[in-house]
Amino acid sequence: MADRSFSDLSLAALYDTLNPWGPAEDFYLDLVLSARSVLDVGCGTGQLLGRARETGHEGRLCGLDPAAAMLVQARRRADVEWVLGDLTTTRWEREFDLVVMTGHAFQVLLTDGELRLALAAARRALGEDGRFVFETRNPAVRAWESWTPERAREATDAHGEVVRVRHDVETPVAGDRVTFTETFEHPRWDRPRMSRSTLRFLGPAALDGFLTEAGFAVHERFGDWRRGPFTPTAPEIITVARPRESSPRPGPGDQ
């Protein structure tokens, strides 16, 4: 089930305002433009695939998201394929050259079972020369410690009004899961709107274990959106994975 920040129509309409285009989107756009067929898992409002089409991509672009409110925004474009669901509810067989999970969407896979199912589905969706690219925040940097009410974000919407969002992390943080509340404030609302979320922070060793089990090999890894090397203090773990040549294809009945 999608968090309220994605499933609420009014919050979905503000998503691009609060999350404007930046270096991460530039990084992924380059990848999308170099692939003939692309599946964007957790596509949200469709900003990435829409920009790719505007930039001249002529191949297949498919966005997948479990939040209908986000797809209301995405479906304003009719030249991209939009699918409601997630990797556990859909099935593609060798249909894409590139599968991406942007915006730290990979971190919403909270259990080992969810993670294995999603990776198996991504593996099935890719052709043999395909790439699976995603990012997760480096747990060693402990980014959640800066998610405090004092560091609220503000952005101006299309009507010139200021939207404000603040974060409150539930403490103590135990294990690799961090739960927090986002509070959204808008001048047109009679009260703030709140959304509670949980993200999983996995380190590179754990990520590599799951990828290997799913039939992937890490092809490249970066620590920032400028393609700098991954180091223990890098803010991001940006992974480019490819199907392993020797890995067997899951059969029709495999889960």
PDB file of C-alpha atoms in Angstrom:
ATOM      1  CA  MET A   1       0.000   0.000   0.000  1.00  0.00           C
ATOM      2  CA  ALA A   2       1.332   3.408  -0.981  1.00  0.00           C
ATOM      3  CA  ASP A   3       2.022   6.006   1.719  1.00  0.00           C
ATOM      4  CA  ARG A   4      -0.384   8.927   1.947  1.00  0.00           C
ATOM      5  CA  SER A   5       2.234  11.260   0.473  1.00  0.00           C
ATOM      6  CA  PHE A   6       1.735   9.315  -2.784  1.00  0.00           C
ATOM      7  CA  SER A   7      -1.890   8.158  -2.523  1.00  0.00           C
ATOM      8  CA  ASP A   8      -3.457  11.529  -1.597  1.00  0.00           C
ATOM      9  CA  LEU A   9      -4.427  13.448  -4.739  1.00  0.00           C
ATOM     10  CA  SER A  10      -3.573  16.854  -3.287  1.00  0.00           C
ATOM     11  CA  LEU A  11      -0.144  15.685  -2.106  1.00  0.00           C
ATOM     12  CA  ALA A  12       0.571  13.907  -5.390  1.00  0.00           C
ATOM     13  CA  ALA A  13      -0.158  17.174  -7.197  1.00  0.00           C
ATOM     14  CA  LEU A  14       2.591  18.829  -5.135  1.00  0.00           C
ATOM     15  CA  TYR A  15       5.191  16.098  -5.610  1.00  0.00           C
ATOM     16  CA  ASP A  16       7.110  17.710  -8.467  1.00  0.00           C
ATOM     17  CA  THR A  17       7.065  21.080  -6.684  1.00  0.00           C
ATOM     18  CA  LEU A  18       8.644  19.536  -3.590  1.00  0.00           C
ATOM     19  CA  ASN A  19      10.986  17.305  -5.604  1.00  0.00           C
ATOM     20  CA  PRO A  20      12.225  19.389  -8.549  1.00  0.00           C
ATOM     21  CA  TRP A  21      14.455  18.099 -11.317  1.00  0.00           C
ATOM     22  CA  GLY A  22      18.087  17.801 -10.244  1.00  0.00           C
ATOM     23  CA  PRO A  23      21.356  15.880 -10.707  1.00  0.00           C
ATOM     24  CA  ALA A  24      19.736  12.512  -9.937  1.00  0.00           C
ATOM     25  CA  GLU A  25      17.220  13.006 -12.717  1.00  0.00           C
ATOM     26  CA  ASP A  26      19.988  14.050 -15.127  1.00  0.00           C
ATOM     27  CA  PHE A  27      21.857  10.840 -14.267  1.00  0.00           C
ATOM     28  CA  TYR A  28      18.838   8.657 -15.034  1.00  0.00           C
ATOM     29  CA  LEU A  29      17.799  10.612 -18.116  1.00  0.00           C
ATOM     30  CA  ASP A  30      21.137   9.824 -19.763  1.00  0.00           C
ATOM     31  CA  LEU A  31      20.527   6.122 -19.130  1.00  0.00           C
ATOM     32  CA  VAL A  32      16.953   6.223 -20.417  1.00  0.00           C
ATOM     33  CA  LEU A  33      17.953   7.996 -23.618  1.00  0.00           C
ATOM     34  CA  SER A  34      20.567   5.304 -24.295  1.00  0.00           C
ATOM     35  CA  ALA A  35      18.048   2.429 -24.036  1.00  0.00           C
ATOM     36  CA  ARG A  36      15.454   1.329 -26.570  1.00  0.00           C
ATOM     37  CA  SER A  37      12.877   0.134 -24.032  1.00  0.00           C
ATOM     38  CA  VAL A  38      12.621   1.310 -20.419  1.00  0.00           C
ATOM     39  CA  LEU A  39      10.628   0.275 -17.362  1.00  0.00           C
ATOM     40  CA  ASP A  40      10.527   2.902 -14.596  1.00  0.00           C
ATOM     41  CA  VAL A  41       9.491   1.141 -11.367  1.00  0.00           C
ATOM     42  CA  GLY A  42       7.910   3.581  -8.934  1.00  0.00           C
ATOM     43  CA  CYS A  43       7.584   6.156 -11.706  1.00  0.00           C
ATOM     44  CA  GLY A  44       5.508   8.556  -9.600  1.00  0.00           C
ATOM     45  CA  THR A  45       4.252  11.520 -11.601  1.00  0.00           C
ATOM     46  CA  GLY A  46       6.157  10.325 -14.653  1.00  0.00           C
ATOM     47  CA  GLN A  47       8.589  13.223 -14.695  1.00  0.00           C
ATOM     48  CA  LEU A  48      11.561  11.155 -15.913  1.00  0.00           C
ATOM     49  CA  LEU A  49       9.829   9.334 -18.759  1.00  0.00           C
ATOM     50  CA  GLY A  50       7.991  12.471 -19.800  1.00  0.00           C
ATOM     51  CA  ARG A  51      11.259  14.378 -20.077  1.00  0.00           C
ATOM     52  CA  ALA A  52      12.786  11.481 -22.042  1.00  0.00           C
ATOM     53  CA  ARG A  53       9.948  11.607 -24.555  1.00  0.00           C
ATOM     54  CA  GLU A  54      10.265  15.373 -24.857  1.00  0.00           C
ATOM     55  CA  THR A  55      14.010  14.972 -25.421  1.00  0.00           C
ATOM     56  CA  GLY A  56      13.392  12.668 -28.364  1.00  0.00           C
ATOM     57  CA  HIS A  57      13.182   9.083 -27.076  1.00  0.00           C
ATOM     58  CA  GLU A  58      11.224   7.135 -29.692  1.00  0.00           C
ATOM     59  CA  GLY A  59      11.172   3.664 -28.118  1.00  0.00           C
ATOM     60  CA  ARG A  60       9.005   2.029 -25.491  1.00  0.00           C
ATOM     61  CA  LEU A  61       8.652   3.884 -22.207  1.00  0.00           C
ATOM     62  CA  CYS A  62       6.658   2.209 -19.439  1.00  0.00           C
ATOM     63  CA  GLY A  63       6.006   3.631 -15.976  1.00  0.00           C
ATOM     64  CA  LEU A  64       4.858   1.414 -13.094  1.00  0.00           C
ATOM     65  CA  ASP A  65       3.541   2.750  -9.792  1.00  0.00           C
ATOM     66  CA  PRO A  66       1.254   1.425  -7.012  1.00  0.00           C
ATOM     67  CA  ALA A  67      -0.229   4.857  -6.239  1.00  0.00           C
ATOM     68  CA  ALA A  68      -3.202   5.777  -8.430  1.00  0.00           C
ATOM     69  CA  ALA A  69      -2.940   9.433  -7.368  1.00  0.00           C
ATOM     70  CA  MET A  70       0.570   9.680  -8.772  1.00  0.00           C
ATOM     71  CA  LEU A  71      -0.539   8.126 -12.056  1.00  0.00           C
ATOM     72  CA  VAL A  72      -3.303  10.729 -12.321  1.00  0.00           C
ATOM     73  CA  GLN A  73      -0.462  13.216 -12.761  1.00  0.00           C
ATOM     74  CA  ALA A  74       1.539  10.937 -15.066  1.00  0.00           C
ATOM     75  CA  ARG A  75      -1.398  10.152 -17.367  1.00  0.00           C
ATOM     76  CA  ARG A  76      -1.580  13.725 -18.508  1.00  0.00           C
ATOM     77  CA  ARG A  77       0.866  12.394 -21.077  1.00  0.00           C
ATOM     78  CA  ALA A  78      -0.620   9.855 -23.478  1.00  0.00           C
ATOM     79  CA  ASP A  79       2.641   9.027 -25.255  1.00  0.00           C
ATOM     80  CA  VAL A  80       3.986   6.875 -22.384  1.00  0.00           C
ATOM     81  CA  GLU A  81       2.614   3.556 -21.115  1.00  0.00           C
ATOM     82  CA  TRP A  82       1.417   3.856 -17.492  1.00  0.00           C
ATOM     83  CA  VAL A  83       0.666   0.789 -15.374  1.00  0.00           C
ATOM     84  CA  LEU A  84      -0.903   0.691 -11.903  1.00  0.00           C
ATOM     85  CA  GLY A  85       0.836  -1.893  -9.687  1.00  0.00           C
ATOM     86  CA  ASP A  86       4.258  -3.018  -8.583  1.00  0.00           C
ATOM     87  CA  LEU A  87       6.802  -5.688  -9.461  1.00  0.00           C
ATOM     88  CA  THR A  88       4.912  -8.313  -7.457  1.00  0.00           C
ATOM     89  CA  THR A  89       1.636  -7.774  -9.356  1.00  0.00           C
ATOM     90  CA  THR A  90       2.968  -7.533 -12.909  1.00  0.00           C
ATOM     91  CA  ARG A  91       5.014  -9.813 -15.130  1.00  0.00           C
ATOM     92  CA  TRP A  92       7.180  -8.980 -18.111  1.00  0.00           C
ATOM     93  CA  GLU A  93       9.484 -11.426 -19.892  1.00  0.00           C
ATOM     94  CA  ARG A  94      12.666 -10.000 -21.457  1.00  0.00           C
ATOM     95  CA  GLU A  95      10.826  -6.897 -22.680  1.00  0.00           C
ATOM     96  CA  PHE A  96      13.148  -4.109 -21.522  1.00  0.00           C
ATOM     97  CA  ASP A  97      16.711  -2.973 -22.073  1.00  0.00           C
ATOM     98  CA  LEU A  98      16.658  -0.903 -18.883  1.00  0.00           C
ATOM     99  CA  VAL A  99      14.801  -1.133 -15.576  1.00  0.00           C
ATOM    100  CA  VAL A 100      15.224   1.763 -13.148  1.00  0.00           C
ATOM    101  CA  MET A 101      14.056   2.532  -9.623  1.00  0.00           C
ATOM    102  CA  THR A 102      14.592   6.234  -8.902  1.00  0.00           C
ATOM    103  CA  GLY A 103      13.826   8.531  -5.984  1.00  0.00           C
ATOM    104  CA  HIS A 104      15.060   5.920  -3.469  1.00  0.00           C
ATOM    105  CA  ALA A 105      12.045   3.775  -4.346  1.00  0.00           C
ATOM    106  CA  PHE A 106      14.194   0.690  -3.720  1.00  0.00           C
ATOM    107  CA  GLN A 107      14.130   1.527  -0.013  1.00  0.00           C
ATOM    108  CA  VAL A 108      10.384   0.903   0.314  1.00  0.00           C
ATOM    109  CA  LEU A 109      11.053  -2.845  -0.129  1.00  0.00           C
ATOM    110  CA  LEU A 110      11.039  -3.547   3.591  1.00  0.00           C
ATOM    111  CA  THR A 111      11.183  -7.324   3.920  1.00  0.00           C
ATOM    112  CA  ASP A 112      13.537  -9.910   2.466  1.00  0.00           C
ATOM    113  CA  GLY A 113      10.551 -11.530   0.764  1.00  0.00           C
ATOM    114  CA  GLU A 114       9.441  -8.298  -0.934  1.00  0.00           C
ATOM    115  CA  LEU A 115      12.982  -7.628  -2.031  1.00  0.00           C
ATOM    116  CA  ARG A 116      13.483 -11.093  -3.514  1.00  0.00           C
ATOM    117  CA  LEU A 117      10.181 -10.957  -5.417  1.00  0.00           C
ATOM    118  CA  ALA A 118      10.941  -7.506  -6.814  1.00  0.00           C
ATOM    119  CA  LEU A 119      14.452  -8.422  -7.915  1.00  0.00           C
ATOM    120  CA  ALA A 120      13.243 -11.646  -9.532  1.00  0.00           C
ATOM    121  CA  ALA A 121      10.614  -9.664 -11.454  1.00  0.00           C
ATOM    122  CA  ALA A 122      13.180  -7.085 -12.570  1.00  0.00           C
ATOM    123  CA  ARG A 123      15.457  -9.916 -13.720  1.00  0.00           C
ATOM    124  CA  ARG A 124      12.649 -11.487 -15.765  1.00  0.00           C
ATOM    125  CA  ALA A 125      11.741  -8.143 -17.338  1.00  0.00           C
ATOM    126  CA  LEU A 126      15.257  -7.557 -18.686  1.00  0.00           C
ATOM    127  CA  GLY A 127      16.825  -8.826 -21.852  1.00  0.00           C
ATOM    128  CA  GLU A 128      20.169 -10.575 -21.483  1.00  0.00           C
ATOM    129  CA  ASP A 129      22.118  -7.388 -22.220  1.00  0.00           C
ATOM    130  CA  GLY A 130      19.878  -5.221 -20.072  1.00  0.00           C
ATOM    131  CA  ARG A 131      20.681  -3.119 -17.020  1.00  0.00           C
ATOM    132  CA  PHE A 132      18.934  -2.665 -13.681  1.00  0.00           C
ATOM    133  CA  VAL A 133      19.825   0.669 -12.085  1.00  0.00           C
ATOM    134  CA  PHE A 134      18.739   1.941  -8.678  1.00  0.00           C
ATOM    135  CA  GLU A 135      20.013   3.891  -5.703  1.00  0.00           C
ATOM    136  CA  THR A 136      19.728   3.661  -1.951  1.00  0.00           C
ATOM    137  CA  ARG A 137      21.049   5.997   0.716  1.00  0.00           C
ATOM    138  CA  ASN A 138      24.275   4.823   2.312  1.00  0.00           C
ATOM    139  CA  PRO A 139      23.327   3.711   5.856  1.00  0.00           C
ATOM    140  CA  ALA A 140      26.818   4.574   7.143  1.00  0.00           C
ATOM    141  CA  VAL A 141      26.080   8.272   6.550  1.00  0.00           C
ATOM    142  CA  ARG A 142      22.915   8.109   8.715  1.00  0.00           C
ATOM    143  CA  ALA A 143      20.994  10.640   6.616  1.00  0.00           C
ATOM    144  CA  TRP A 144      17.897  10.281   8.801  1.00  0.00           C
ATOM    145  CA  GLU A 145      19.651  12.164  11.600  1.00  0.00           C
ATOM    146  CA  SER A 146      19.164  15.365   9.561  1.00  0.00           C
ATOM    147  CA  TRP A 147      15.430  14.721   9.060  1.00  0.00           C
ATOM    148  CA  THR A 148      14.317  17.013  11.852  1.00  0.00           C
ATOM    149  CA  PRO A 149      11.427  19.507  12.166  1.00  0.00           C
ATOM    150  CA  GLU A 150      13.944  22.353  12.322  1.00  0.00           C
ATOM    151  CA  ARG A 151      15.074  21.544   8.781  1.00  0.00           C
ATOM    152  CA  ALA A 152      11.700  21.909   7.123  1.00  0.00           C
ATOM    153  CA  ARG A 153      11.618  22.310   3.351  1.00  0.00           C
ATOM    154  CA  GLU A 154       9.659  25.003   1.563  1.00  0.00           C
ATOM    155  CA  ALA A 155       8.684  25.317  -2.089  1.00  0.00           C
ATOM    156  CA  THR A 156       6.453  27.625  -4.116  1.00  0.00           C
ATOM    157  CA  ASP A 157       3.628  25.943  -6.006  1.00  0.00           C
ATOM    158  CA  ALA A 158       2.148  26.890  -9.386  1.00  0.00           C
ATOM    159  CA  HIS A 159      -0.123  29.462  -7.707  1.00  0.00           C
ATOM    160  CA  GLY A 160       2.761  31.226  -5.995  1.00  0.00           C
ATOM    161  CA  GLU A 161       1.871  29.858  -2.570  1.00  0.00           C
ATOM    162  CA  VAL A 162       4.435  28.360  -0.211  1.00  0.00           C
ATOM    163  CA  VAL A 163       4.203  24.656   0.645  1.00  0.00           C
ATOM    164  CA  ARG A 164       6.057  23.491   3.756  1.00  0.00           C
ATOM    165  CA  VAL A 165       7.020  19.944   4.747  1.00  0.00           C
ATOM    166  CA  ARG A 166       8.798  18.812   7.887  1.00  0.00           C
ATOM    167  CA  HIS A 167      10.020  15.414   9.096  1.00  0.00           C
ATOM    168  CA  ASP A 168       9.930  13.671  12.454  1.00  0.00           C
ATOM    169  CA  VAL A 169      11.895  10.421  12.793  1.00  0.00           C
ATOM    170  CA  GLU A 170      10.657   7.842  15.259  1.00  0.00           C
ATOM    171  CA  THR A 171      13.434   7.026  17.708  1.00  0.00           C
ATOM    172  CA  PRO A 172      15.317   5.047  18.684  1.00  0.00           C
ATOM    173  CA  VAL A 173      16.185   3.716  15.227  1.00  0.00           C
ATOM    174  CA  ALA A 174      16.808  -0.003  15.459  1.00  0.00           C
ATOM    175  CA  GLY A 175      18.144  -2.256  12.730  1.00  0.00           C
ATOM    176  CA  ASP A 176      18.019  -1.184   9.097  1.00  0.00           C
ATOM    177  CA  ARG A 177      14.512   0.356   9.045  1.00  0.00           C
ATOM    178  CA  VAL A 178      13.765   4.016   9.690  1.00  0.00           C
ATOM    179  CA  THR A 179      10.194   5.208  10.267  1.00  0.00           C
ATOM    180  CA  PHE A 180       9.271   8.875  10.034  1.00  0.00           C
ATOM    181  CA  THR A 181       6.314  11.202   9.662  1.00  0.00           C
ATOM    182  CA  GLU A 182       6.025  13.935   7.039  1.00  0.00           C
ATOM    183  CA  THR A 183       3.789  16.900   7.832  1.00  0.00           C
ATOM    184  CA  PHE A 184       2.627  18.985   4.871  1.00  0.00           C
ATOM    185  CA  GLU A 185       1.278  22.524   5.280  1.00  0.00           C
ATOM    186  CA  HIS A 186      -0.411  24.603   2.572  1.00  0.00           C
ATOM    187  CA  PRO A 187      -2.193  27.987   2.886  1.00  0.00           C
ATOM    188  CA  ARG A 188      -5.307  26.589   1.184  1.00  0.00           C
ATOM    189  CA  TRP A 189      -5.769  23.731   3.646  1.00  0.00           C
ATOM    190  CA  ASP A 190      -7.617  24.074   6.929  1.00  0.00           C
ATOM    191  CA  ARG A 191      -5.200  21.669   8.630  1.00  0.00           C
ATOM    192  CA  PRO A 192      -1.829  20.009   7.919  1.00  0.00           C
ATOM    193  CA  ARG A 193      -1.730  16.619   6.219  1.00  0.00           C
ATOM    194  CA  MET A 194       0.476  13.855   7.534  1.00  0.00           C
ATOM    195  CA  SER A 195       2.046  10.743   6.029  1.00  0.00           C
ATOM    196  CA  ARG A 196       3.932   7.993   7.862  1.00  0.00           C
ATOM    197  CA  SER A 197       6.647   6.088   5.987  1.00  0.00           C
ATOM    198  CA  THR A 198       9.283   3.438   6.604  1.00  0.00           C
ATOM    199  CA  LEU A 199      12.475   3.017   4.561  1.00  0.00           C
ATOM    200  CA  ARG A 200      15.044   0.233   4.657  1.00  0.00           C
ATOM    201  CA  PHE A 201      18.736   1.128   4.661  1.00  0.00           C
ATOM    202  CA  LEU A 202      20.909  -1.684   3.277  1.00  0.00           C
ATOM    203  CA  GLY A 203      24.677  -1.506   2.924  1.00  0.00           C
ATOM    204  CA  PRO A 204      26.580  -2.630  -0.185  1.00  0.00           C
ATOM    205  CA  ALA A 205      27.360  -6.120   1.120  1.00  0.00           C
ATOM    206  CA  ALA A 206      23.704  -6.867   1.844  1.00  0.00           C
ATOM    207  CA  LEU A 207      22.627  -5.398  -1.493  1.00  0.00           C
ATOM    208  CA  ASP A 208      25.156  -7.507  -3.366  1.00  0.00           C
ATOM    209  CA  GLY A 209      23.946 -10.632  -1.610  1.00  0.00           C
ATOM    210  CA  PHE A 210      20.361 -10.090  -2.745  1.00  0.00           C
ATOM    211  CA  LEU A 211      21.447  -9.154  -6.271  1.00  0.00           C
ATOM    212  CA  THR A 212      23.603 -12.254  -6.641  1.00  0.00           C
ATOM    213  CA  GLU A 213      20.784 -14.474  -5.404  1.00  0.00           C
ATOM    214  CA  ALA A 214      18.453 -12.917  -7.996  1.00  0.00           C
ATOM    215  CA  GLY A 215      20.860 -13.549 -10.866  1.00  0.00           C
ATOM    216  CA  PHE A 216      22.464 -10.116 -11.130  1.00  0.00           C
ATOM    217  CA  ALA A 217      26.095  -9.011 -11.119  1.00  0.00           C
ATOM    218  CA  VAL A 218      27.129  -5.493 -10.147  1.00  0.00           C
ATOM    219  CA  HIS A 219      28.526  -3.829 -13.257  1.00  0.00           C
ATOM    220  CA  GLU A 220      29.174  -0.344 -11.844  1.00  0.00           C
ATOM    221  CA  ARG A 221      28.698   1.428  -8.533  1.00  0.00           C
ATOM    222  CA  PHE A 222      28.812   5.148  -7.803  1.00  0.00           C
ATOM    223  CA  GLY A 223      28.673   7.225  -4.640  1.00  0.00           C
ATOM    224  CA  ASP A 224      27.142  10.397  -6.067  1.00  0.00           C
ATOM    225  CA  TRP A 225      25.270  11.675  -9.105  1.00  0.00           C
ATOM    226  CA  ARG A 226      28.492  12.901 -10.752  1.00  0.00           C
ATOM    227  CA  ARG A 227      29.524   9.228 -11.034  1.00  0.00           C
ATOM    228  CA  GLY A 228      32.111   9.588  -8.309  1.00  0.00           C
ATOM    229  CA  PRO A 229      33.375   6.301  -6.815  1.00  0.00           C
ATOM    230  CA  PHE A 230      31.489   4.710  -3.972  1.00  0.00           C
ATOM    231  CA  THR A 231      33.300   5.142  -0.662  1.00  0.00           C
ATOM    232  CA  PRO A 232      32.260   4.405   2.943  1.00  0.00           C
ATOM    233  CA  THR A 233      31.277   8.055   3.369  1.00  0.00           C
ATOM    234  CA  ALA A 234      29.501   8.527   0.028  1.00  0.00           C
ATOM    235  CA  PRO A 235      25.883   9.688   0.415  1.00  0.00           C
ATOM    236  CA  GLU A 236      24.459   7.268  -2.148  1.00  0.00           C
ATOM    237  CA  ILE A 237      24.901   3.667  -3.231  1.00  0.00           C
ATOM    238  CA  ILE A 238      24.078   3.904  -6.945  1.00  0.00           C
ATOM    239  CA  THR A 239      24.136   0.458  -8.508  1.00  0.00           C
ATOM    240  CA  VAL A 240      24.204  -0.592 -12.154  1.00  0.00           C
ATOM    241  CA  ALA A 241      23.533  -4.342 -12.313  1.00  0.00           C
ATOM    242  CA  ARG A 242      23.431  -6.725 -15.252  1.00  0.00           C
ATOM    243  CA  PRO A 243      21.997 -10.229 -15.556  1.00  0.00           C
ATOM    244  CA  ARG A 244      24.649 -12.869 -14.928  1.00  0.00           C
ATOM    245  CA  GLU A 245      25.240 -14.961 -18.020  1.00  0.00           C
ATOM    246  CA  SER A 246      25.181 -18.214 -16.114  1.00  0.00           C
ATOM    247  CA  SER A 247      22.077 -17.487 -14.046  1.00  0.00           C
ATOM    248  CA  PRO A 248      19.052 -19.613 -14.949  1.00  0.00           C
ATOM    249  CA  ARG A 249      15.814 -17.986 -16.005  1.00  0.00           C
ATOM    250  CA  PRO A 250      12.969 -18.395 -13.467  1.00  0.00           C
ATOM    251  CA  GLY A 251      10.420 -20.912 -14.668  1.00  0.00           C
ATOM    252  CA  PRO A 252       6.682 -20.153 -15.038  1.00  0.00           C
ATOM    253  CA  GLY A 253       5.925 -21.422 -11.558  1.00  0.00           C
ATOM    254  CA  ASP A 254       8.875 -19.852  -9.742  1.00  0.00           C
ATOM    255  CA  GLN A 255       8.218 -17.176  -7.138  1.00  0.00           C
TER     256      GLN A 255
END
